[in-house]
Amino acid sequence: MRIAVLKERAPGESRVAITPETVKKFAALGATVAVEEGAGITASIPDEAYREAGAEVVPVPKAVEGADIVLAVQAPDVMVLAGAKPGAWVAATFDPFREKDRVEAYAKGGFEALSMEFMPRITRAQSMDVLSSQSNLAGYKAVLTAANEYGRAFPMMMTAAGTVQAAKVFVMGVGVAGLQAIATAKRLGAQVSATDVRSATKEQIQSLGAKPIFVENVEGIEGEGSGGYATEMSEEYQKAQAELVSSHIAKQDIVITTALIPGRPAPKLISDAQIATMKQGSVIFDLAVAQGGNVEGSQPDEVVEKHGAKIVGYSNTAGHLAADASALFARNLYNFLSAFWDKDQGKPVLDEEIGDAVRLTQGGKVVNERLV
């Protein structure tokens, strides 16, 4: 079983899909690992570290040649995979809803595309869930970046010259990224509040010491969709939430937005009119900016100033913590493949529940029911 890992080629991608730790673990299963030269440099992993762990470090054609499985953070162009075995697996993030041409190309190329974003939100797959591991770091980085852009201190400080008031932080969307953002802002000493369309998150917000901000006057609210993701809400709810958020946002110093719905553009949470009500020097970090953004006017990798407020957002937030993000992503991939490793066959054999959920292409066709 030959596993190949390539240098990431997407613009701005600093992560890598394998670390020396997981090279050793794959070798213990009996696999041979080939890593493209320079693949880990941007994640602070030199080629020598891979060699010491037992990997071959070679140019890309040699790395791919005869590969049974290719691991990547972002799925590589099919042209790069020339020389891999027919029907080789490629386990990576594919952005399947927006990158349909790439999925079709994988089908035509005869590869089995395994989309890590489609990992089901079930207990036994938690350790394989790249969206959760990367969102955790993204939520942390969002608060640090916002704190850096904010021209004041986060915690209350009582000094001989007087008191510095604590910053007020509002987190919109309480998934994995939102919960980490709440925890990080609390650790930095801010006054934190948060909201979500899923009523079940109220207890989670309170458990982290933050104040829940929820619409209470609209009946029948439950925004929990399949797999624990949020769903789009009724017009009545959206209107009530907009009014509540508008009054709350005007009092905040920092707002972190994290709302994403799989397969759809990011929902708009903050309008230009709402930004205009915020204090001078306020900061909004839009974690969904790469999917169209939660904030009107946000731009990937730019600081946009509107009405005296700064709007920030990275197209790849986890990539700004490349070493840790790579370590977690690599473990997710190892946990995924090792869970299905058949010792007799010397390779992983996927089951229906997880295999059918993540498999996009097989036998020259697009086979995933979410895409067909």
mmCIF file of C-alpha atoms in Angstrom:
data_model
loop_
_atom_site.group_PDB
_atom_site.id
_atom_site.type_symbol
_atom_site.label_atom_id
_atom_site.label_comp_id
_atom_site.label_asym_id
_atom_site.label_seq_id
_atom_site.Cartn_x
_atom_site.Cartn_y
_atom_site.Cartn_z
ATOM 1 C CA MET A 1 0.000 0.000 0.000
ATOM 2 C CA ARG A 2 1.686 3.178 -1.213
ATOM 3 C CA ILE A 3 0.486 6.513 0.202
ATOM 4 C CA ALA A 4 1.543 9.730 -1.540
ATOM 5 C CA VAL A 5 1.366 13.238 -0.118
ATOM 6 C CA LEU A 6 1.896 16.250 -2.354
ATOM 7 C CA LYS A 7 2.805 19.860 -1.767
ATOM 8 C CA GLU A 8 -0.361 21.975 -1.693
ATOM 9 C CA ARG A 9 -0.808 24.025 -4.856
ATOM 10 C CA ALA A 10 -3.865 26.143 -3.999
ATOM 11 C CA PRO A 11 -3.009 29.861 -3.601
ATOM 12 C CA GLY A 12 -2.281 30.727 0.028
ATOM 13 C CA GLU A 13 -2.496 27.131 1.288
ATOM 14 C CA SER A 14 0.193 26.640 3.933
ATOM 15 C CA ARG A 15 -0.969 23.343 5.457
ATOM 16 C CA VAL A 16 0.174 19.814 4.637
ATOM 17 C CA ALA A 17 -1.752 16.533 4.850
ATOM 18 C CA ILE A 18 0.827 14.429 6.689
ATOM 19 C CA THR A 19 3.272 14.965 9.550
ATOM 20 C CA PRO A 20 6.246 12.879 10.728
ATOM 21 C CA GLU A 21 3.961 11.576 13.511
ATOM 22 C CA THR A 22 1.416 10.142 11.045
ATOM 23 C CA VAL A 23 4.144 8.907 8.667
ATOM 24 C CA LYS A 24 5.307 6.614 11.485
ATOM 25 C CA LYS A 25 1.747 5.508 12.206
ATOM 26 C CA PHE A 26 1.062 4.606 8.561
ATOM 27 C CA ALA A 27 4.378 2.748 8.405
ATOM 28 C CA ALA A 28 3.318 0.746 11.477
ATOM 29 C CA LEU A 29 0.243 -0.380 9.503
ATOM 30 C CA GLY A 30 2.562 -1.641 6.762
ATOM 31 C CA ALA A 31 2.195 1.238 4.284
ATOM 32 C CA THR A 32 4.967 2.950 2.328
ATOM 33 C CA VAL A 33 4.754 6.758 2.437
ATOM 34 C CA ALA A 34 6.129 9.093 -0.250
ATOM 35 C CA VAL A 35 6.161 12.849 0.350
ATOM 36 C CA GLU A 36 6.842 15.453 -2.324
ATOM 37 C CA GLU A 37 9.949 17.558 -1.700
ATOM 38 C CA GLY A 38 9.160 20.751 0.198
ATOM 39 C CA ALA A 39 5.594 19.679 1.036
ATOM 40 C CA GLY A 40 5.846 20.604 4.711
ATOM 41 C CA ILE A 41 8.029 23.730 4.569
ATOM 42 C CA THR A 42 5.162 26.230 5.027
ATOM 43 C CA ALA A 43 3.911 24.177 7.999
ATOM 44 C CA SER A 44 7.373 24.256 9.627
ATOM 45 C CA ILE A 45 8.181 20.630 8.728
ATOM 46 C CA PRO A 46 11.529 20.194 6.893
ATOM 47 C CA ASP A 47 12.087 17.345 4.430
ATOM 48 C CA GLU A 48 14.625 15.804 6.809
ATOM 49 C CA ALA A 49 11.923 15.315 9.470
ATOM 50 C CA TYR A 50 9.915 13.216 7.013
ATOM 51 C CA ARG A 51 12.990 11.171 6.074
ATOM 52 C CA GLU A 52 13.765 10.494 9.735
ATOM 53 C CA ALA A 53 10.172 9.298 10.207
ATOM 54 C CA GLY A 54 10.638 6.782 7.379
ATOM 55 C CA ALA A 55 9.083 8.526 4.378
ATOM 56 C CA GLU A 56 10.554 8.756 0.892
ATOM 57 C CA VAL A 57 11.034 12.453 0.030
ATOM 58 C CA VAL A 58 11.035 12.714 -3.768
ATOM 59 C CA PRO A 59 9.906 14.944 -6.676
ATOM 60 C CA VAL A 60 6.183 14.885 -7.455
ATOM 61 C CA PRO A 61 6.241 12.349 -10.360
ATOM 62 C CA LYS A 62 8.069 9.793 -8.193
ATOM 63 C CA ALA A 63 5.827 10.462 -5.189
ATOM 64 C CA VAL A 64 2.650 9.840 -7.194
ATOM 65 C CA GLU A 65 4.007 6.906 -9.227
ATOM 66 C CA GLY A 66 2.169 3.704 -8.258
ATOM 67 C CA ALA A 67 0.260 5.411 -5.394
ATOM 68 C CA ASP A 68 -2.778 3.560 -4.038
ATOM 69 C CA ILE A 69 -3.867 6.521 -1.890
ATOM 70 C CA VAL A 70 -3.118 10.236 -2.239
ATOM 71 C CA LEU A 71 -3.640 12.496 0.778
ATOM 72 C CA ALA A 72 -4.096 16.252 0.475
ATOM 73 C CA VAL A 73 -5.563 19.218 2.318
ATOM 74 C CA GLN A 74 -7.175 20.632 -0.843
ATOM 75 C CA ALA A 75 -7.758 18.141 -3.654
ATOM 76 C CA PRO A 76 -5.023 18.494 -6.287
ATOM 77 C CA ASP A 77 -5.625 19.015 -9.977
ATOM 78 C CA VAL A 78 -6.155 15.674 -11.714
ATOM 79 C CA MET A 79 -3.159 16.372 -13.985
ATOM 80 C CA VAL A 80 -0.836 16.191 -10.964
ATOM 81 C CA LEU A 81 -2.007 12.631 -10.251
ATOM 82 C CA ALA A 82 -0.614 11.157 -13.476
ATOM 83 C CA GLY A 83 1.101 7.880 -12.646
ATOM 84 C CA ALA A 84 -1.069 6.906 -9.678
ATOM 85 C CA LYS A 85 -2.699 3.478 -9.820
ATOM 86 C CA PRO A 86 -6.032 3.188 -11.653
ATOM 87 C CA GLY A 87 -8.836 3.717 -9.156
ATOM 88 C CA ALA A 88 -6.497 5.300 -6.586
ATOM 89 C CA TRP A 89 -8.172 6.963 -3.614
ATOM 90 C CA VAL A 90 -7.726 10.686 -3.046
ATOM 91 C CA ALA A 91 -8.697 11.768 0.485
ATOM 92 C CA ALA A 92 -8.863 15.556 0.765
ATOM 93 C CA THR A 93 -11.269 18.490 0.946
ATOM 94 C CA PHE A 94 -13.013 18.917 -2.417
ATOM 95 C CA ASP A 95 -15.544 21.732 -1.853
ATOM 96 C CA PRO A 96 -17.901 19.476 -3.865
ATOM 97 C CA PHE A 97 -20.883 21.825 -4.218
ATOM 98 C CA ARG A 98 -18.846 24.683 -5.675
ATOM 99 C CA GLU A 99 -16.158 22.669 -7.499
ATOM 100 C CA LYS A 100 -18.364 20.370 -9.573
ATOM 101 C CA ASP A 101 -15.977 20.465 -12.551
ATOM 102 C CA ARG A 102 -13.173 19.127 -10.374
ATOM 103 C CA VAL A 103 -15.397 16.294 -9.127
ATOM 104 C CA GLU A 104 -16.309 15.442 -12.745
ATOM 105 C CA ALA A 105 -12.620 15.463 -13.675
ATOM 106 C CA TYR A 106 -11.885 12.965 -10.892
ATOM 107 C CA ALA A 107 -14.660 10.703 -12.193
ATOM 108 C CA LYS A 108 -13.301 10.868 -15.763
ATOM 109 C CA GLY A 109 -9.790 10.217 -14.468
ATOM 110 C CA GLY A 110 -10.973 7.012 -12.801
ATOM 111 C CA PHE A 111 -10.075 8.128 -9.285
ATOM 112 C CA GLU A 112 -12.064 7.486 -6.125
ATOM 113 C CA ALA A 113 -12.532 10.922 -4.578
ATOM 114 C CA LEU A 114 -13.132 10.862 -0.813
ATOM 115 C CA SER A 115 -14.401 14.225 0.407
ATOM 116 C CA MET A 116 -13.423 14.841 4.026
ATOM 117 C CA GLU A 117 -16.060 17.625 4.267
ATOM 118 C CA PHE A 118 -18.776 14.999 3.834
ATOM 119 C CA MET A 119 -17.675 13.058 6.924
ATOM 120 C CA PRO A 120 -20.934 12.315 8.791
ATOM 121 C CA ARG A 121 -21.448 14.035 12.139
ATOM 122 C CA ILE A 122 -21.665 10.822 14.151
ATOM 123 C CA THR A 123 -19.842 9.836 17.331
ATOM 124 C CA ARG A 124 -17.429 7.325 15.800
ATOM 125 C CA ALA A 125 -16.392 9.777 13.068
ATOM 126 C CA GLN A 126 -15.559 12.674 15.399
ATOM 127 C CA SER A 127 -11.823 11.952 15.298
ATOM 128 C CA MET A 128 -11.953 12.003 11.465
ATOM 129 C CA ASP A 129 -13.828 15.312 11.137
ATOM 130 C CA VAL A 130 -11.536 17.864 9.439
ATOM 131 C CA LEU A 131 -14.194 20.593 9.481
ATOM 132 C CA SER A 132 -14.335 20.456 13.273
ATOM 133 C CA SER A 133 -10.571 20.311 13.833
ATOM 134 C CA GLN A 134 -9.904 23.227 11.475
ATOM 135 C CA SER A 135 -12.890 25.275 12.713
ATOM 136 C CA ASN A 136 -11.610 24.953 16.271
ATOM 137 C CA LEU A 137 -8.352 26.669 15.322
ATOM 138 C CA ALA A 138 -10.175 29.167 13.086
ATOM 139 C CA GLY A 139 -12.391 30.316 15.972
ATOM 140 C CA TYR A 140 -9.306 30.882 18.114
ATOM 141 C CA LYS A 141 -7.431 32.765 15.388
ATOM 142 C CA ALA A 142 -10.458 34.954 14.608
ATOM 143 C CA VAL A 143 -10.465 36.357 18.146
ATOM 144 C CA LEU A 144 -6.689 36.919 18.179
ATOM 145 C CA THR A 145 -6.858 38.738 14.831
ATOM 146 C CA ALA A 146 -9.796 40.864 15.983
ATOM 147 C CA ALA A 147 -7.939 41.697 19.206
ATOM 148 C CA ASN A 148 -4.929 42.741 17.159
ATOM 149 C CA GLU A 149 -7.027 45.051 14.947
ATOM 150 C CA TYR A 150 -8.928 46.483 17.926
ATOM 151 C CA GLY A 151 -7.193 49.577 19.247
ATOM 152 C CA ARG A 152 -7.914 48.872 22.895
ATOM 153 C CA ALA A 153 -7.317 46.212 25.573
ATOM 154 C CA PHE A 154 -9.621 43.184 26.036
ATOM 155 C CA PRO A 155 -9.689 42.743 29.835
ATOM 156 C CA MET A 156 -10.797 45.215 32.474
ATOM 157 C CA MET A 157 -7.702 46.835 33.981
ATOM 158 C CA MET A 158 -7.764 48.751 37.249
ATOM 159 C CA THR A 159 -4.773 51.079 37.368
ATOM 160 C CA ALA A 160 -3.626 54.049 39.430
ATOM 161 C CA ALA A 161 -4.561 56.234 36.462
ATOM 162 C CA GLY A 162 -8.092 54.837 36.292
ATOM 163 C CA THR A 163 -10.027 51.841 35.010
ATOM 164 C CA VAL A 164 -9.926 50.419 31.479
ATOM 165 C CA GLN A 165 -13.282 48.848 30.627
ATOM 166 C CA ALA A 166 -13.447 45.273 29.296
ATOM 167 C CA ALA A 167 -14.140 44.823 25.579
ATOM 168 C CA LYS A 168 -17.585 43.517 24.603
ATOM 169 C CA VAL A 169 -17.427 40.558 22.213
ATOM 170 C CA PHE A 170 -20.471 39.118 20.401
ATOM 171 C CA VAL A 171 -20.189 35.712 18.671
ATOM 172 C CA MET A 172 -22.788 34.917 15.993
ATOM 173 C CA GLY A 173 -23.071 31.203 15.321
ATOM 174 C CA VAL A 174 -22.164 28.706 18.028
ATOM 175 C CA GLY A 175 -20.714 25.735 16.196
ATOM 176 C CA VAL A 176 -17.187 24.471 16.809
ATOM 177 C CA ALA A 177 -15.601 27.763 15.678
ATOM 178 C CA GLY A 178 -18.074 29.859 17.669
ATOM 179 C CA LEU A 179 -17.550 27.920 20.894
ATOM 180 C CA GLN A 180 -13.771 28.276 20.575
ATOM 181 C CA ALA A 181 -14.186 31.996 19.838
ATOM 182 C CA ILE A 182 -16.271 32.391 23.023
ATOM 183 C CA ALA A 183 -13.702 30.488 25.099
ATOM 184 C CA THR A 184 -10.779 32.481 23.655
ATOM 185 C CA ALA A 185 -12.475 35.864 24.160
ATOM 186 C CA LYS A 186 -13.301 34.886 27.767
ATOM 187 C CA ARG A 187 -9.677 33.872 28.380
ATOM 188 C CA LEU A 188 -8.586 37.283 27.123
ATOM 189 C CA GLY A 189 -10.901 38.915 29.647
ATOM 190 C CA ALA A 190 -13.722 40.216 27.443
ATOM 191 C CA GLN A 191 -17.431 40.415 28.251
ATOM 192 C CA VAL A 192 -18.838 37.809 25.863
ATOM 193 C CA SER A 193 -22.329 37.223 24.459
ATOM 194 C CA ALA A 194 -23.418 34.854 21.683
ATOM 195 C CA THR A 195 -26.376 33.832 19.541
ATOM 196 C CA ASP A 196 -27.410 30.945 17.280
ATOM 197 C CA VAL A 197 -30.569 29.697 15.544
ATOM 198 C CA ARG A 198 -30.319 26.367 17.389
ATOM 199 C CA SER A 199 -31.930 26.631 20.812
ATOM 200 C CA ALA A 200 -29.827 23.688 22.079
ATOM 201 C CA THR A 201 -26.731 25.920 22.003
ATOM 202 C CA LYS A 202 -28.036 28.174 24.809
ATOM 203 C CA GLU A 203 -26.672 25.845 27.503
ATOM 204 C CA GLN A 204 -23.324 25.568 25.704
ATOM 205 C CA ILE A 205 -23.002 29.368 25.641
ATOM 206 C CA GLN A 206 -23.800 29.607 29.360
ATOM 207 C CA SER A 207 -21.386 26.777 30.221
ATOM 208 C CA LEU A 208 -18.537 28.902 28.820
ATOM 209 C CA GLY A 209 -19.569 31.880 30.924
ATOM 210 C CA ALA A 210 -21.075 33.925 28.092
ATOM 211 C CA LYS A 211 -24.507 35.542 27.834
ATOM 212 C CA PRO A 212 -26.966 33.935 25.363
ATOM 213 C CA ILE A 213 -28.838 36.375 23.078
ATOM 214 C CA PHE A 214 -31.891 34.597 21.655
ATOM 215 C CA VAL A 215 -35.204 35.458 20.022
ATOM 216 C CA GLU A 216 -37.806 34.517 22.627
ATOM 217 C CA ASN A 217 -41.011 35.963 21.163
ATOM 218 C CA VAL A 218 -41.349 33.804 18.011
ATOM 219 C CA GLU A 219 -42.954 30.392 18.485
ATOM 220 C CA GLY A 220 -41.590 27.128 17.110
ATOM 221 C CA ILE A 221 -37.960 28.066 16.639
ATOM 222 C CA GLU A 222 -35.606 25.166 16.061
ATOM 223 C CA GLY A 223 -32.819 25.667 13.579
ATOM 224 C CA GLU A 224 -31.148 22.273 13.999
ATOM 225 C CA GLY A 225 -30.768 20.562 10.631
ATOM 226 C CA SER A 226 -29.392 17.145 9.735
ATOM 227 C CA GLY A 227 -25.980 16.287 11.158
ATOM 228 C CA GLY A 228 -26.095 19.059 13.753
ATOM 229 C CA TYR A 229 -25.788 21.863 11.198
ATOM 230 C CA ALA A 230 -27.947 24.971 11.297
ATOM 231 C CA THR A 231 -30.747 25.399 8.761
ATOM 232 C CA GLU A 232 -32.242 28.494 7.167
ATOM 233 C CA MET A 233 -35.028 29.953 9.300
ATOM 234 C CA SER A 234 -38.481 31.353 8.525
ATOM 235 C CA GLU A 235 -38.927 34.977 7.426
ATOM 236 C CA GLU A 236 -40.678 35.742 10.714
ATOM 237 C CA TYR A 237 -37.720 34.439 12.704
ATOM 238 C CA GLN A 238 -35.163 36.188 10.494
ATOM 239 C CA LYS A 239 -36.966 39.507 10.990
ATOM 240 C CA ALA A 240 -37.155 39.053 14.782
ATOM 241 C CA GLN A 241 -33.498 38.030 14.926
ATOM 242 C CA ALA A 242 -32.424 41.019 12.804
ATOM 243 C CA GLU A 243 -34.178 43.404 15.219
ATOM 244 C CA LEU A 244 -32.620 41.736 18.263
ATOM 245 C CA VAL A 245 -29.145 41.649 16.722
ATOM 246 C CA SER A 246 -29.379 45.281 15.571
ATOM 247 C CA SER A 247 -30.022 46.553 19.083
ATOM 248 C CA HIS A 248 -27.287 44.324 20.540
ATOM 249 C CA ILE A 249 -24.638 44.936 17.879
ATOM 250 C CA ALA A 250 -24.683 48.704 18.429
ATOM 251 C CA LYS A 251 -23.218 48.155 21.919
ATOM 252 C CA GLN A 252 -20.423 45.734 20.888
ATOM 253 C CA ASP A 253 -16.708 46.314 20.335
ATOM 254 C CA ILE A 254 -15.935 43.034 18.547
ATOM 255 C CA VAL A 255 -18.276 40.785 16.532
ATOM 256 C CA ILE A 256 -17.235 37.326 15.280
ATOM 257 C CA THR A 257 -19.529 35.741 12.658
ATOM 258 C CA THR A 258 -19.238 31.991 11.972
ATOM 259 C CA ALA A 259 -22.465 30.968 10.179
ATOM 260 C CA LEU A 260 -22.186 28.457 7.324
ATOM 261 C CA ILE A 261 -24.777 26.165 5.726
ATOM 262 C CA PRO A 262 -23.202 23.291 3.723
ATOM 263 C CA GLY A 263 -23.741 23.612 -0.021
ATOM 264 C CA ARG A 264 -25.101 27.152 0.100
ATOM 265 C CA PRO A 265 -23.645 30.663 0.169
ATOM 266 C CA ALA A 266 -23.015 31.935 3.705
ATOM 267 C CA PRO A 267 -26.128 33.608 5.171
ATOM 268 C CA LYS A 268 -25.937 37.388 5.540
ATOM 269 C CA LEU A 269 -26.049 38.262 9.240
ATOM 270 C CA ILE A 270 -24.831 41.866 9.378
ATOM 271 C CA SER A 271 -25.992 44.599 6.999
ATOM 272 C CA ASP A 272 -24.299 47.871 6.138
ATOM 273 C CA ALA A 273 -26.983 49.686 8.150
ATOM 274 C CA GLN A 274 -26.133 47.606 11.229
ATOM 275 C CA ILE A 275 -22.399 48.295 10.804
ATOM 276 C CA ALA A 276 -23.245 52.019 10.779
ATOM 277 C CA THR A 277 -24.709 51.725 14.316
ATOM 278 C CA MET A 278 -21.474 50.303 15.780
ATOM 279 C CA LYS A 279 -18.913 52.302 17.730
ATOM 280 C CA GLN A 280 -15.924 53.904 16.026
ATOM 281 C CA GLY A 281 -12.978 51.487 16.166
ATOM 282 C CA SER A 282 -15.146 48.357 16.394
ATOM 283 C CA VAL A 283 -13.954 45.186 14.645
ATOM 284 C CA ILE A 284 -15.945 42.473 12.840
ATOM 285 C CA PHE A 285 -14.232 39.189 11.927
ATOM 286 C CA ASP A 286 -16.146 37.314 9.193
ATOM 287 C CA LEU A 287 -15.153 33.638 9.396
ATOM 288 C CA ALA A 288 -17.422 32.819 6.424
ATOM 289 C CA VAL A 289 -15.828 35.344 4.048
ATOM 290 C CA ALA A 290 -14.535 32.628 1.668
ATOM 291 C CA GLN A 291 -18.120 31.366 1.144
ATOM 292 C CA GLY A 292 -19.555 34.780 0.338
ATOM 293 C CA GLY A 293 -19.433 36.195 3.853
ATOM 294 C CA ASN A 294 -21.847 36.830 6.729
ATOM 295 C CA VAL A 295 -21.090 40.563 6.657
ATOM 296 C CA GLU A 296 -22.077 42.990 3.927
ATOM 297 C CA GLY A 297 -18.915 44.320 2.274
ATOM 298 C CA SER A 298 -16.417 41.841 3.740
ATOM 299 C CA GLN A 299 -13.523 40.853 1.450
ATOM 300 C CA PRO A 300 -11.193 37.840 1.814
ATOM 301 C CA ASP A 301 -7.750 38.738 3.186
ATOM 302 C CA GLU A 302 -8.492 42.467 3.324
ATOM 303 C CA VAL A 303 -9.229 44.905 6.133
ATOM 304 C CA VAL A 304 -12.292 46.852 4.960
ATOM 305 C CA GLU A 305 -13.217 50.034 6.835
ATOM 306 C CA LYS A 306 -16.903 51.005 6.912
ATOM 307 C CA HIS A 307 -18.526 53.683 9.065
ATOM 308 C CA GLY A 308 -15.444 53.703 11.313
ATOM 309 C CA ALA A 309 -15.541 49.913 11.881
ATOM 310 C CA LYS A 310 -13.018 47.401 10.541
ATOM 311 C CA ILE A 311 -14.209 44.240 8.782
ATOM 312 C CA VAL A 312 -11.626 41.432 8.630
ATOM 313 C CA GLY A 313 -11.721 37.925 7.203
ATOM 314 C CA TYR A 314 -9.265 35.327 5.933
ATOM 315 C CA SER A 315 -9.946 33.045 2.984
ATOM 316 C CA ASN A 316 -8.151 30.281 4.922
ATOM 317 C CA THR A 317 -8.187 31.104 8.638
ATOM 318 C CA ALA A 318 -6.857 27.748 9.885
ATOM 319 C CA GLY A 319 -3.952 28.118 7.445
ATOM 320 C CA HIS A 320 -2.695 31.029 9.554
ATOM 321 C CA LEU A 321 -1.862 28.393 12.202
ATOM 322 C CA ALA A 322 -0.311 26.034 9.665
ATOM 323 C CA ALA A 323 1.736 23.807 11.976
ATOM 324 C CA ASP A 324 -1.100 22.980 14.387
ATOM 325 C CA ALA A 325 -3.724 22.889 11.627
ATOM 326 C CA SER A 326 -1.583 20.393 9.682
ATOM 327 C CA ALA A 327 -1.027 18.231 12.762
ATOM 328 C CA LEU A 328 -4.788 17.978 13.399
ATOM 329 C CA PHE A 329 -5.684 17.491 9.720
ATOM 330 C CA ALA A 330 -3.062 14.750 9.365
ATOM 331 C CA ARG A 331 -4.453 12.954 12.432
ATOM 332 C CA ASN A 332 -7.981 13.206 11.013
ATOM 333 C CA LEU A 333 -6.784 11.485 7.824
ATOM 334 C CA TYR A 334 -4.895 8.808 9.761
ATOM 335 C CA ASN A 335 -7.870 8.173 12.063
ATOM 336 C CA PHE A 336 -10.101 7.819 8.993
ATOM 337 C CA LEU A 337 -7.953 5.324 7.101
ATOM 338 C CA SER A 338 -6.696 3.350 10.109
ATOM 339 C CA ALA A 339 -10.257 2.807 11.397
ATOM 340 C CA PHE A 340 -10.969 0.751 8.261
ATOM 341 C CA TRP A 341 -7.546 -0.904 7.859
ATOM 342 C CA ASP A 342 -7.889 -4.599 7.025
ATOM 343 C CA LYS A 343 -4.699 -6.354 8.182
ATOM 344 C CA ASP A 344 -5.256 -9.378 5.925
ATOM 345 C CA GLN A 345 -5.675 -7.252 2.792
ATOM 346 C CA GLY A 346 -3.097 -4.686 3.903
ATOM 347 C CA LYS A 347 -5.355 -1.771 3.000
ATOM 348 C CA PRO A 348 -8.404 0.141 4.256
ATOM 349 C CA VAL A 349 -11.860 -1.193 3.371
ATOM 350 C CA LEU A 350 -14.607 1.390 3.892
ATOM 351 C CA ASP A 351 -18.026 0.544 5.312
ATOM 352 C CA GLU A 352 -21.336 1.847 3.942
ATOM 353 C CA GLU A 353 -22.171 4.442 6.589
ATOM 354 C CA ILE A 354 -18.962 6.451 6.295
ATOM 355 C CA GLY A 355 -17.697 5.218 2.916
ATOM 356 C CA ASP A 356 -20.896 6.087 1.041
ATOM 357 C CA ALA A 357 -21.081 9.456 2.823
ATOM 358 C CA VAL A 358 -17.593 10.645 1.792
ATOM 359 C CA ARG A 359 -17.184 8.915 -1.603
ATOM 360 C CA LEU A 360 -17.819 11.315 -4.483
ATOM 361 C CA THR A 361 -16.621 9.287 -7.464
ATOM 362 C CA GLN A 362 -16.067 5.611 -8.271
ATOM 363 C CA GLY A 363 -15.756 3.570 -11.466
ATOM 364 C CA GLY A 364 -15.720 6.625 -13.704
ATOM 365 C CA LYS A 365 -18.926 8.121 -12.289
ATOM 366 C CA VAL A 366 -20.080 10.658 -9.720
ATOM 367 C CA VAL A 367 -21.785 8.411 -7.152
ATOM 368 C CA ASN A 368 -22.526 10.588 -4.108
ATOM 369 C CA GLU A 369 -26.280 11.018 -3.634
ATOM 370 C CA ARG A 370 -25.785 14.626 -2.463
ATOM 371 C CA LEU A 371 -24.305 15.496 -5.876
ATOM 372 C CA VAL A 372 -26.139 13.216 -8.306
#
